[in-house]
Amino acid sequence: MIRCRHPRAYHLFGLPLILAIVFISSCDMSPQGGDVPRMERLDLLAEADMVLRCSDTSDLLKAIESSPIGRFWNSPEMAGFRNGSSLEEQFRLSLADADEGENAARIRDIYLAEMKMLDGEFILGLDFNDLDDEPTVAIVAAMRAEDYQRSLEMDELLFELEDVETIKAREDFRGISIYTYMRKEETEDRFLYQAHHDGTLLASEDRTWLEHALIRLMETPAREPEGDPTLSISGKARLMDKLQSHLATQTSGAESLFDMQAIIQSLGFDTLGDMGFDMCLKENRADIMFTVGRRGEWNRGLMV
């Protein structure tokens, strides 16, 4: 047994060691600790043509319900018009495309139940490769693991009720399950991919984007939003370019009386940059901000 010949060494070296242990143990070393870098979920859709984001769907709907519009909707005078449905139900059902038919009511109920699971941050990204076709959709949303498992079970019910045949497959990607849904529609087969990691739901028609988003979430956990509920809509400048080109093509025929490209340039629309709309609902007011960037050497606003 080794004995210390100098008892005072305990005072010289023991006290600093004890203080160091106490300091380290007081720090949060878990993945949820404040020192761990975290990312905004919005960063995963930074390159989308258009993005719709709600920082907290539950708080936003509560704020809308208590607003003058919400109180008017829930008033006795509107009882016959709203047919017993709340503003929340109308909002959530507007996000779902329920088919008509004998199973429409059950399908809408399942859609509504799944939408209610999205009670935190919700982000929808749209990419318009061809304005004549539907945009490519991507979703990033906060969702609890148990709710995600329930949603998978509800998806199976939807497959049985919907008229369109849907084939489901599961694949492993770095220890995480990616589910592939192939809908056999009349014109073509459509694919949707979805996965869940650490409280975040990912869904997209683009498999490559989904895999890249998963890798980023594995490297850096998502940060939960704070503050008052906010609704934001943003659009990239290139979306305006696509719209201008589309309008010019539509009016380029000999029968057209207008030179759409000349009109666009004369109004200065070709100089518009990224656009954004932000609405923050506070207890006694709504703060609304609309921003328009301008491309070019100067940045003084719209058509300057």
PDB file of C-alpha atoms in Angstrom:
ATOM      1  CA  MET A   1       0.000   0.000   0.000  1.00  0.00           C
ATOM      2  CA  ILE A   2       1.313   3.439  -0.968  1.00  0.00           C
ATOM      3  CA  ARG A   3       1.192   6.043   1.746  1.00  0.00           C
ATOM      4  CA  CYS A   4       1.593   9.778   1.289  1.00  0.00           C
ATOM      5  CA  ARG A   5       4.587  11.044   3.200  1.00  0.00           C
ATOM      6  CA  HIS A   6       3.330  14.637   3.065  1.00  0.00           C
ATOM      7  CA  PRO A   7      -0.231  15.026   4.436  1.00  0.00           C
ATOM      8  CA  ARG A   8      -0.329  18.650   3.311  1.00  0.00           C
ATOM      9  CA  ALA A   9      -0.296  17.381  -0.297  1.00  0.00           C
ATOM     10  CA  TYR A  10      -4.003  16.622   0.148  1.00  0.00           C
ATOM     11  CA  HIS A  11      -4.615  20.326   0.623  1.00  0.00           C
ATOM     12  CA  LEU A  12      -2.442  21.260  -2.347  1.00  0.00           C
ATOM     13  CA  PHE A  13      -3.811  18.785  -4.893  1.00  0.00           C
ATOM     14  CA  GLY A  14      -6.993  17.306  -3.422  1.00  0.00           C
ATOM     15  CA  LEU A  15      -9.042  20.505  -3.190  1.00  0.00           C
ATOM     16  CA  PRO A  16      -8.564  21.538  -6.855  1.00  0.00           C
ATOM     17  CA  LEU A  17      -9.387  17.986  -7.926  1.00  0.00           C
ATOM     18  CA  ILE A  18     -12.621  17.984  -5.910  1.00  0.00           C
ATOM     19  CA  LEU A  19     -13.625  21.375  -7.312  1.00  0.00           C
ATOM     20  CA  ALA A  20     -12.985  20.134 -10.855  1.00  0.00           C
ATOM     21  CA  ILE A  21     -15.156  17.059 -10.294  1.00  0.00           C
ATOM     22  CA  VAL A  22     -17.983  19.170  -8.886  1.00  0.00           C
ATOM     23  CA  PHE A  23     -17.787  21.562 -11.846  1.00  0.00           C
ATOM     24  CA  ILE A  24     -17.844  18.785 -14.451  1.00  0.00           C
ATOM     25  CA  SER A  25     -20.719  16.951 -12.782  1.00  0.00           C
ATOM     26  CA  SER A  26     -22.781  20.155 -12.695  1.00  0.00           C
ATOM     27  CA  CYS A  27     -22.525  20.543 -16.460  1.00  0.00           C
ATOM     28  CA  ASP A  28     -25.200  18.974 -18.671  1.00  0.00           C
ATOM     29  CA  MET A  29     -23.254  16.525 -20.791  1.00  0.00           C
ATOM     30  CA  SER A  30     -26.304  14.869 -22.370  1.00  0.00           C
ATOM     31  CA  PRO A  31     -27.211  15.384 -26.050  1.00  0.00           C
ATOM     32  CA  GLN A  32     -29.954  17.752 -24.909  1.00  0.00           C
ATOM     33  CA  GLY A  33     -27.496  20.035 -23.138  1.00  0.00           C
ATOM     34  CA  GLY A  34     -27.304  23.673 -23.995  1.00  0.00           C
ATOM     35  CA  ASP A  35     -23.668  23.414 -25.156  1.00  0.00           C
ATOM     36  CA  VAL A  36     -24.559  20.963 -27.924  1.00  0.00           C
ATOM     37  CA  PRO A  37     -24.908  22.792 -31.276  1.00  0.00           C
ATOM     38  CA  ARG A  38     -28.440  22.677 -32.629  1.00  0.00           C
ATOM     39  CA  MET A  39     -29.921  23.567 -35.981  1.00  0.00           C
ATOM     40  CA  GLU A  40     -33.151  25.187 -37.103  1.00  0.00           C
ATOM     41  CA  ARG A  41     -35.491  22.807 -38.906  1.00  0.00           C
ATOM     42  CA  LEU A  42     -36.001  25.580 -41.434  1.00  0.00           C
ATOM     43  CA  ASP A  43     -32.377  25.124 -42.557  1.00  0.00           C
ATOM     44  CA  LEU A  44     -33.340  21.762 -44.075  1.00  0.00           C
ATOM     45  CA  LEU A  45     -35.579  23.573 -46.588  1.00  0.00           C
ATOM     46  CA  ALA A  46     -33.401  26.607 -47.192  1.00  0.00           C
ATOM     47  CA  GLU A  47     -33.191  25.890 -50.945  1.00  0.00           C
ATOM     48  CA  ALA A  48     -36.918  25.380 -51.584  1.00  0.00           C
ATOM     49  CA  ASP A  49     -38.652  27.755 -54.016  1.00  0.00           C
ATOM     50  CA  MET A  50     -41.402  28.511 -51.496  1.00  0.00           C
ATOM     51  CA  VAL A  51     -41.642  27.727 -47.789  1.00  0.00           C
ATOM     52  CA  LEU A  52     -44.596  27.916 -45.411  1.00  0.00           C
ATOM     53  CA  ARG A  53     -43.657  27.670 -41.737  1.00  0.00           C
ATOM     54  CA  CYS A  54     -45.635  27.658 -38.516  1.00  0.00           C
ATOM     55  CA  SER A  55     -43.481  27.831 -35.410  1.00  0.00           C
ATOM     56  CA  ASP A  56     -46.086  26.119 -33.198  1.00  0.00           C
ATOM     57  CA  THR A  57     -49.370  24.956 -34.699  1.00  0.00           C
ATOM     58  CA  SER A  58     -51.109  24.417 -31.344  1.00  0.00           C
ATOM     59  CA  ASP A  59     -50.242  27.874 -29.999  1.00  0.00           C
ATOM     60  CA  LEU A  60     -51.074  29.482 -33.350  1.00  0.00           C
ATOM     61  CA  LEU A  61     -54.521  27.888 -33.460  1.00  0.00           C
ATOM     62  CA  LYS A  62     -55.188  28.890 -29.861  1.00  0.00           C
ATOM     63  CA  ALA A  63     -54.218  32.466 -30.690  1.00  0.00           C
ATOM     64  CA  ILE A  64     -56.492  32.454 -33.751  1.00  0.00           C
ATOM     65  CA  GLU A  65     -59.382  31.031 -31.725  1.00  0.00           C
ATOM     66  CA  SER A  66     -59.070  33.901 -29.234  1.00  0.00           C
ATOM     67  CA  SER A  67     -58.709  36.548 -31.957  1.00  0.00           C
ATOM     68  CA  PRO A  68     -61.678  38.570 -33.287  1.00  0.00           C
ATOM     69  CA  ILE A  69     -61.865  36.258 -36.314  1.00  0.00           C
ATOM     70  CA  GLY A  70     -61.929  33.186 -34.075  1.00  0.00           C
ATOM     71  CA  ARG A  71     -64.548  34.643 -31.765  1.00  0.00           C
ATOM     72  CA  PHE A  72     -66.689  35.551 -34.770  1.00  0.00           C
ATOM     73  CA  TRP A  73     -66.362  32.017 -36.174  1.00  0.00           C
ATOM     74  CA  ASN A  74     -67.409  30.487 -32.857  1.00  0.00           C
ATOM     75  CA  SER A  75     -70.291  32.931 -32.324  1.00  0.00           C
ATOM     76  CA  PRO A  76     -73.914  31.703 -32.358  1.00  0.00           C
ATOM     77  CA  GLU A  77     -74.524  33.674 -35.555  1.00  0.00           C
ATOM     78  CA  MET A  78     -72.046  31.417 -37.418  1.00  0.00           C
ATOM     79  CA  ALA A  79     -73.311  28.130 -35.961  1.00  0.00           C
ATOM     80  CA  GLY A  80     -75.288  27.183 -39.057  1.00  0.00           C
ATOM     81  CA  PHE A  81     -72.477  28.074 -41.452  1.00  0.00           C
ATOM     82  CA  ARG A  82     -69.660  26.257 -39.660  1.00  0.00           C
ATOM     83  CA  ASN A  83     -71.815  23.124 -39.251  1.00  0.00           C
ATOM     84  CA  GLY A  84     -70.444  22.368 -35.798  1.00  0.00           C
ATOM     85  CA  SER A  85     -66.789  22.340 -36.843  1.00  0.00           C
ATOM     86  CA  SER A  86     -64.208  24.422 -35.042  1.00  0.00           C
ATOM     87  CA  LEU A  87     -61.767  26.768 -36.723  1.00  0.00           C
ATOM     88  CA  GLU A  88     -58.984  24.303 -35.864  1.00  0.00           C
ATOM     89  CA  GLU A  89     -60.737  21.479 -37.691  1.00  0.00           C
ATOM     90  CA  GLN A  90     -61.289  23.650 -40.751  1.00  0.00           C
ATOM     91  CA  PHE A  91     -57.642  24.720 -40.769  1.00  0.00           C
ATOM     92  CA  ARG A  92     -56.257  21.218 -40.394  1.00  0.00           C
ATOM     93  CA  LEU A  93     -58.634  19.742 -42.976  1.00  0.00           C
ATOM     94  CA  SER A  94     -57.562  22.434 -45.439  1.00  0.00           C
ATOM     95  CA  LEU A  95     -54.094  20.837 -45.361  1.00  0.00           C
ATOM     96  CA  ALA A  96     -55.509  17.439 -46.330  1.00  0.00           C
ATOM     97  CA  ASP A  97     -56.844  16.415 -49.728  1.00  0.00           C
ATOM     98  CA  ALA A  98     -59.621  14.021 -48.771  1.00  0.00           C
ATOM     99  CA  ASP A  99     -61.104  12.046 -51.672  1.00  0.00           C
ATOM    100  CA  GLU A 100     -64.817  12.076 -52.303  1.00  0.00           C
ATOM    101  CA  GLY A 101     -66.744   8.826 -52.132  1.00  0.00           C
ATOM    102  CA  GLU A 102     -68.430   6.490 -49.734  1.00  0.00           C
ATOM    103  CA  ASN A 103     -65.361   6.428 -47.482  1.00  0.00           C
ATOM    104  CA  ALA A 104     -64.818  10.208 -47.557  1.00  0.00           C
ATOM    105  CA  ALA A 105     -66.005  10.760 -43.970  1.00  0.00           C
ATOM    106  CA  ARG A 106     -63.711   8.079 -42.519  1.00  0.00           C
ATOM    107  CA  ILE A 107     -60.800   9.311 -44.618  1.00  0.00           C
ATOM    108  CA  ARG A 108     -61.305  12.885 -43.363  1.00  0.00           C
ATOM    109  CA  ASP A 109     -61.430  11.606 -39.757  1.00  0.00           C
ATOM    110  CA  ILE A 110     -58.097   9.831 -40.196  1.00  0.00           C
ATOM    111  CA  TYR A 111     -56.565  12.885 -41.871  1.00  0.00           C
ATOM    112  CA  LEU A 112     -57.751  15.082 -39.019  1.00  0.00           C
ATOM    113  CA  ALA A 113     -56.369  12.679 -36.397  1.00  0.00           C
ATOM    114  CA  GLU A 114     -52.987  12.647 -38.135  1.00  0.00           C
ATOM    115  CA  MET A 115     -52.960  16.428 -38.491  1.00  0.00           C
ATOM    116  CA  LYS A 116     -53.575  16.833 -34.764  1.00  0.00           C
ATOM    117  CA  MET A 117     -50.339  14.935 -34.135  1.00  0.00           C
ATOM    118  CA  LEU A 118     -48.508  17.824 -35.801  1.00  0.00           C
ATOM    119  CA  ASP A 119     -48.916  20.121 -32.808  1.00  0.00           C
ATOM    120  CA  GLY A 120     -45.494  21.760 -32.876  1.00  0.00           C
ATOM    121  CA  GLU A 121     -43.348  23.301 -35.587  1.00  0.00           C
ATOM    122  CA  PHE A 122     -44.542  22.591 -39.123  1.00  0.00           C
ATOM    123  CA  ILE A 123     -42.671  23.513 -42.321  1.00  0.00           C
ATOM    124  CA  LEU A 124     -43.828  22.888 -45.885  1.00  0.00           C
ATOM    125  CA  GLY A 125     -41.412  23.307 -48.793  1.00  0.00           C
ATOM    126  CA  LEU A 126     -42.472  23.573 -52.451  1.00  0.00           C
ATOM    127  CA  ASP A 127     -40.283  23.339 -55.552  1.00  0.00           C
ATOM    128  CA  PHE A 128     -41.786  24.370 -58.883  1.00  0.00           C
ATOM    129  CA  ASN A 129     -39.815  22.623 -61.599  1.00  0.00           C
ATOM    130  CA  ASP A 130     -42.637  23.127 -64.096  1.00  0.00           C
ATOM    131  CA  LEU A 131     -45.436  25.580 -63.361  1.00  0.00           C
ATOM    132  CA  ASP A 132     -47.796  23.472 -65.464  1.00  0.00           C
ATOM    133  CA  ASP A 133     -47.321  20.517 -63.101  1.00  0.00           C
ATOM    134  CA  GLU A 134     -47.781  20.070 -59.375  1.00  0.00           C
ATOM    135  CA  PRO A 135     -44.836  21.204 -57.203  1.00  0.00           C
ATOM    136  CA  THR A 136     -42.499  18.805 -55.454  1.00  0.00           C
ATOM    137  CA  VAL A 137     -43.427  18.721 -51.774  1.00  0.00           C
ATOM    138  CA  ALA A 138     -41.224  18.322 -48.695  1.00  0.00           C
ATOM    139  CA  ILE A 139     -42.317  18.427 -45.045  1.00  0.00           C
ATOM    140  CA  VAL A 140     -40.292  18.947 -41.882  1.00  0.00           C
ATOM    141  CA  ALA A 141     -42.282  18.856 -38.654  1.00  0.00           C
ATOM    142  CA  ALA A 142     -41.960  18.253 -34.951  1.00  0.00           C
ATOM    143  CA  MET A 143     -43.576  14.956 -33.968  1.00  0.00           C
ATOM    144  CA  ARG A 144     -43.273  12.661 -30.979  1.00  0.00           C
ATOM    145  CA  ALA A 145     -42.012   9.129 -31.640  1.00  0.00           C
ATOM    146  CA  GLU A 146     -45.189   7.518 -30.308  1.00  0.00           C
ATOM    147  CA  ASP A 147     -47.345   9.723 -32.540  1.00  0.00           C
ATOM    148  CA  TYR A 148     -45.229   8.780 -35.540  1.00  0.00           C
ATOM    149  CA  GLN A 149     -45.825   5.089 -34.874  1.00  0.00           C
ATOM    150  CA  ARG A 150     -49.566   5.761 -34.596  1.00  0.00           C
ATOM    151  CA  SER A 151     -49.486   7.631 -37.891  1.00  0.00           C
ATOM    152  CA  LEU A 152     -47.908   4.612 -39.593  1.00  0.00           C
ATOM    153  CA  GLU A 153     -50.789   2.474 -38.360  1.00  0.00           C
ATOM    154  CA  MET A 154     -53.310   5.047 -39.599  1.00  0.00           C
ATOM    155  CA  ASP A 155     -51.629   5.040 -42.998  1.00  0.00           C
ATOM    156  CA  GLU A 156     -52.487   1.359 -43.306  1.00  0.00           C
ATOM    157  CA  LEU A 157     -56.152   2.232 -42.738  1.00  0.00           C
ATOM    158  CA  LEU A 158     -55.997   4.913 -45.403  1.00  0.00           C
ATOM    159  CA  PHE A 159     -54.610   2.422 -47.924  1.00  0.00           C
ATOM    160  CA  GLU A 160     -57.647   0.229 -47.381  1.00  0.00           C
ATOM    161  CA  LEU A 161     -60.133   3.096 -47.713  1.00  0.00           C
ATOM    162  CA  GLU A 162     -58.692   5.050 -50.628  1.00  0.00           C
ATOM    163  CA  ASP A 163     -59.485   4.144 -54.214  1.00  0.00           C
ATOM    164  CA  VAL A 164     -55.857   4.510 -55.307  1.00  0.00           C
ATOM    165  CA  GLU A 165     -53.666   1.456 -54.714  1.00  0.00           C
ATOM    166  CA  THR A 166     -50.652   2.248 -52.545  1.00  0.00           C
ATOM    167  CA  ILE A 167     -47.666  -0.050 -52.059  1.00  0.00           C
ATOM    168  CA  LYS A 168     -45.533   0.424 -48.945  1.00  0.00           C
ATOM    169  CA  ALA A 169     -41.905  -0.621 -48.440  1.00  0.00           C
ATOM    170  CA  ARG A 170     -39.443  -0.192 -45.581  1.00  0.00           C
ATOM    171  CA  GLU A 171     -35.675   0.239 -45.915  1.00  0.00           C
ATOM    172  CA  ASP A 172     -32.891   0.769 -43.405  1.00  0.00           C
ATOM    173  CA  PHE A 173     -30.747   3.882 -43.763  1.00  0.00           C
ATOM    174  CA  ARG A 174     -27.962   4.198 -41.198  1.00  0.00           C
ATOM    175  CA  GLY A 175     -30.149   2.572 -38.558  1.00  0.00           C
ATOM    176  CA  ILE A 176     -33.273   4.609 -39.392  1.00  0.00           C
ATOM    177  CA  SER A 177     -36.309   3.279 -41.255  1.00  0.00           C
ATOM    178  CA  ILE A 178     -37.252   5.034 -44.486  1.00  0.00           C
ATOM    179  CA  TYR A 179     -40.759   4.219 -45.666  1.00  0.00           C
ATOM    180  CA  THR A 180     -41.543   4.379 -49.372  1.00  0.00           C
ATOM    181  CA  TYR A 181     -45.132   4.824 -50.577  1.00  0.00           C
ATOM    182  CA  MET A 182     -45.886   4.206 -54.240  1.00  0.00           C
ATOM    183  CA  ARG A 183     -49.331   5.383 -55.337  1.00  0.00           C
ATOM    184  CA  LYS A 184     -50.494   3.790 -58.585  1.00  0.00           C
ATOM    185  CA  GLU A 185     -52.396   6.729 -60.043  1.00  0.00           C
ATOM    186  CA  GLU A 186     -54.038   6.875 -63.455  1.00  0.00           C
ATOM    187  CA  THR A 187     -51.362   8.911 -65.213  1.00  0.00           C
ATOM    188  CA  GLU A 188     -48.216   7.704 -63.417  1.00  0.00           C
ATOM    189  CA  ASP A 189     -46.863   6.156 -60.250  1.00  0.00           C
ATOM    190  CA  ARG A 190     -46.071   8.717 -57.530  1.00  0.00           C
ATOM    191  CA  PHE A 191     -43.549   8.134 -54.771  1.00  0.00           C
ATOM    192  CA  LEU A 192     -43.432   9.567 -51.265  1.00  0.00           C
ATOM    193  CA  TYR A 193     -40.658   8.907 -48.750  1.00  0.00           C
ATOM    194  CA  GLN A 194     -40.814   9.549 -45.025  1.00  0.00           C
ATOM    195  CA  ALA A 195     -38.723   8.970 -41.913  1.00  0.00           C
ATOM    196  CA  HIS A 196     -38.533  10.077 -38.288  1.00  0.00           C
ATOM    197  CA  HIS A 197     -35.518  10.933 -36.177  1.00  0.00           C
ATOM    198  CA  ASP A 198     -35.174  12.496 -32.744  1.00  0.00           C
ATOM    199  CA  GLY A 199     -38.548  14.224 -32.673  1.00  0.00           C
ATOM    200  CA  THR A 200     -38.573  15.349 -36.312  1.00  0.00           C
ATOM    201  CA  LEU A 201     -40.733  14.014 -39.134  1.00  0.00           C
ATOM    202  CA  LEU A 202     -39.353  14.162 -42.667  1.00  0.00           C
ATOM    203  CA  ALA A 203     -41.455  13.508 -45.758  1.00  0.00           C
ATOM    204  CA  SER A 204     -40.742  14.242 -49.398  1.00  0.00           C
ATOM    205  CA  GLU A 205     -41.130  13.111 -52.977  1.00  0.00           C
ATOM    206  CA  ASP A 206     -37.358  13.535 -53.310  1.00  0.00           C
ATOM    207  CA  ARG A 207     -35.467  10.558 -51.816  1.00  0.00           C
ATOM    208  CA  THR A 208     -32.083  12.277 -52.144  1.00  0.00           C
ATOM    209  CA  TRP A 209     -33.249  15.299 -50.155  1.00  0.00           C
ATOM    210  CA  LEU A 210     -34.693  13.038 -47.456  1.00  0.00           C
ATOM    211  CA  GLU A 211     -31.419  11.154 -47.004  1.00  0.00           C
ATOM    212  CA  HIS A 212     -29.389  14.373 -46.830  1.00  0.00           C
ATOM    213  CA  ALA A 213     -31.831  15.822 -44.287  1.00  0.00           C
ATOM    214  CA  LEU A 214     -31.551  12.688 -42.148  1.00  0.00           C
ATOM    215  CA  ILE A 215     -27.766  12.874 -42.169  1.00  0.00           C
ATOM    216  CA  ARG A 216     -27.877  16.513 -41.050  1.00  0.00           C
ATOM    217  CA  LEU A 217     -30.290  15.665 -38.230  1.00  0.00           C
ATOM    218  CA  MET A 218     -28.012  12.841 -37.086  1.00  0.00           C
ATOM    219  CA  GLU A 219     -25.088  15.247 -36.951  1.00  0.00           C
ATOM    220  CA  THR A 220     -26.936  18.188 -35.379  1.00  0.00           C
ATOM    221  CA  PRO A 221     -30.196  17.880 -33.381  1.00  0.00           C
ATOM    222  CA  ALA A 222     -33.066  20.222 -34.163  1.00  0.00           C
ATOM    223  CA  ARG A 223     -33.804  23.215 -31.958  1.00  0.00           C
ATOM    224  CA  GLU A 224     -37.350  23.752 -30.756  1.00  0.00           C
ATOM    225  CA  PRO A 225     -38.756  27.230 -31.513  1.00  0.00           C
ATOM    226  CA  GLU A 226     -39.404  29.679 -28.687  1.00  0.00           C
ATOM    227  CA  GLY A 227     -41.541  32.774 -28.294  1.00  0.00           C
ATOM    228  CA  ASP A 228     -44.934  33.742 -29.659  1.00  0.00           C
ATOM    229  CA  PRO A 229     -46.417  31.661 -32.500  1.00  0.00           C
ATOM    230  CA  THR A 230     -45.355  32.814 -35.939  1.00  0.00           C
ATOM    231  CA  LEU A 231     -46.653  32.090 -39.423  1.00  0.00           C
ATOM    232  CA  SER A 232     -44.204  32.748 -42.260  1.00  0.00           C
ATOM    233  CA  ILE A 233     -44.275  32.438 -46.045  1.00  0.00           C
ATOM    234  CA  SER A 234     -41.149  33.003 -48.116  1.00  0.00           C
ATOM    235  CA  GLY A 235     -40.366  32.766 -51.811  1.00  0.00           C
ATOM    236  CA  LYS A 236     -37.082  32.711 -53.674  1.00  0.00           C
ATOM    237  CA  ALA A 237     -36.254  35.210 -56.412  1.00  0.00           C
ATOM    238  CA  ARG A 238     -35.908  32.338 -58.885  1.00  0.00           C
ATOM    239  CA  LEU A 239     -39.595  31.556 -58.394  1.00  0.00           C
ATOM    240  CA  MET A 240     -40.386  35.026 -59.755  1.00  0.00           C
ATOM    241  CA  ASP A 241     -38.094  34.265 -62.705  1.00  0.00           C
ATOM    242  CA  LYS A 242     -39.967  31.018 -63.397  1.00  0.00           C
ATOM    243  CA  LEU A 243     -43.293  32.832 -63.202  1.00  0.00           C
ATOM    244  CA  GLN A 244     -42.114  35.553 -65.570  1.00  0.00           C
ATOM    245  CA  SER A 245     -40.824  33.006 -68.082  1.00  0.00           C
ATOM    246  CA  HIS A 246     -44.050  31.039 -67.815  1.00  0.00           C
ATOM    247  CA  LEU A 247     -46.201  34.119 -68.451  1.00  0.00           C
ATOM    248  CA  ALA A 248     -43.995  35.188 -71.351  1.00  0.00           C
ATOM    249  CA  THR A 249     -44.310  31.742 -72.913  1.00  0.00           C
ATOM    250  CA  GLN A 250     -48.079  31.709 -72.490  1.00  0.00           C
ATOM    251  CA  THR A 251     -48.433  35.070 -74.280  1.00  0.00           C
ATOM    252  CA  SER A 252     -45.752  34.599 -76.932  1.00  0.00           C
ATOM    253  CA  GLY A 253     -48.213  33.482 -79.622  1.00  0.00           C
ATOM    254  CA  ALA A 254     -49.019  35.615 -82.625  1.00  0.00           C
ATOM    255  CA  GLU A 255     -52.574  36.137 -81.357  1.00  0.00           C
ATOM    256  CA  SER A 256     -51.345  37.865 -78.187  1.00  0.00           C
ATOM    257  CA  LEU A 257     -51.740  41.643 -78.067  1.00  0.00           C
ATOM    258  CA  PHE A 258     -49.248  42.078 -75.226  1.00  0.00           C
ATOM    259  CA  ASP A 259     -45.500  41.697 -74.907  1.00  0.00           C
ATOM    260  CA  MET A 260     -45.476  40.230 -71.410  1.00  0.00           C
ATOM    261  CA  GLN A 261     -41.694  40.394 -71.088  1.00  0.00           C
ATOM    262  CA  ALA A 262     -41.721  44.116 -71.856  1.00  0.00           C
ATOM    263  CA  ILE A 263     -44.513  44.686 -69.305  1.00  0.00           C
ATOM    264  CA  ILE A 264     -42.602  42.773 -66.638  1.00  0.00           C
ATOM    265  CA  GLN A 265     -39.452  44.777 -67.238  1.00  0.00           C
ATOM    266  CA  SER A 266     -41.225  48.133 -67.392  1.00  0.00           C
ATOM    267  CA  LEU A 267     -42.875  47.476 -64.016  1.00  0.00           C
ATOM    268  CA  GLY A 268     -39.562  46.414 -62.521  1.00  0.00           C
ATOM    269  CA  PHE A 269     -40.735  42.919 -61.588  1.00  0.00           C
ATOM    270  CA  ASP A 270     -37.551  41.456 -63.062  1.00  0.00           C
ATOM    271  CA  THR A 271     -35.561  43.198 -60.302  1.00  0.00           C
ATOM    272  CA  LEU A 272     -37.486  41.626 -57.424  1.00  0.00           C
ATOM    273  CA  GLY A 273     -35.524  39.370 -55.122  1.00  0.00           C
ATOM    274  CA  ASP A 274     -36.553  37.059 -52.307  1.00  0.00           C
ATOM    275  CA  MET A 275     -39.899  37.811 -50.674  1.00  0.00           C
ATOM    276  CA  GLY A 276     -41.168  37.111 -47.188  1.00  0.00           C
ATOM    277  CA  PHE A 277     -44.329  37.448 -45.128  1.00  0.00           C
ATOM    278  CA  ASP A 278     -44.201  37.052 -41.352  1.00  0.00           C
ATOM    279  CA  MET A 279     -47.087  37.260 -38.900  1.00  0.00           C
ATOM    280  CA  CYS A 280     -46.460  36.956 -35.159  1.00  0.00           C
ATOM    281  CA  LEU A 281     -49.538  36.604 -32.962  1.00  0.00           C
ATOM    282  CA  LYS A 282     -49.110  38.178 -29.551  1.00  0.00           C
ATOM    283  CA  GLU A 283     -51.533  38.377 -26.660  1.00  0.00           C
ATOM    284  CA  ASN A 284     -53.072  41.689 -27.678  1.00  0.00           C
ATOM    285  CA  ARG A 285     -51.937  42.267 -31.245  1.00  0.00           C
ATOM    286  CA  ALA A 286     -50.581  40.744 -34.457  1.00  0.00           C
ATOM    287  CA  ASP A 287     -47.234  41.937 -35.830  1.00  0.00           C
ATOM    288  CA  ILE A 288     -47.092  41.624 -39.616  1.00  0.00           C
ATOM    289  CA  MET A 289     -44.049  42.236 -41.793  1.00  0.00           C
ATOM    290  CA  PHE A 290     -43.748  41.955 -45.568  1.00  0.00           C
ATOM    291  CA  THR A 291     -40.284  42.150 -47.131  1.00  0.00           C
ATOM    292  CA  VAL A 292     -39.176  42.270 -50.755  1.00  0.00           C
ATOM    293  CA  GLY A 293     -35.547  42.074 -51.777  1.00  0.00           C
ATOM    294  CA  ARG A 294     -34.253  43.777 -54.892  1.00  0.00           C
ATOM    295  CA  ARG A 295     -31.600  42.315 -57.138  1.00  0.00           C
ATOM    296  CA  GLY A 296     -28.927  44.634 -58.436  1.00  0.00           C
ATOM    297  CA  GLU A 297     -26.326  47.037 -57.136  1.00  0.00           C
ATOM    298  CA  TRP A 298     -28.770  48.966 -54.935  1.00  0.00           C
ATOM    299  CA  ASN A 299     -31.269  47.621 -52.474  1.00  0.00           C
ATOM    300  CA  ARG A 300     -33.840  50.342 -51.862  1.00  0.00           C
ATOM    301  CA  GLY A 301     -37.044  48.322 -52.063  1.00  0.00           C
ATOM    302  CA  LEU A 302     -39.667  47.625 -54.689  1.00  0.00           C
ATOM    303  CA  MET A 303     -39.181  48.987 -58.246  1.00  0.00           C
ATOM    304  CA  VAL A 304     -36.775  51.777 -57.319  1.00  0.00           C
TER     305      VAL A 304
END
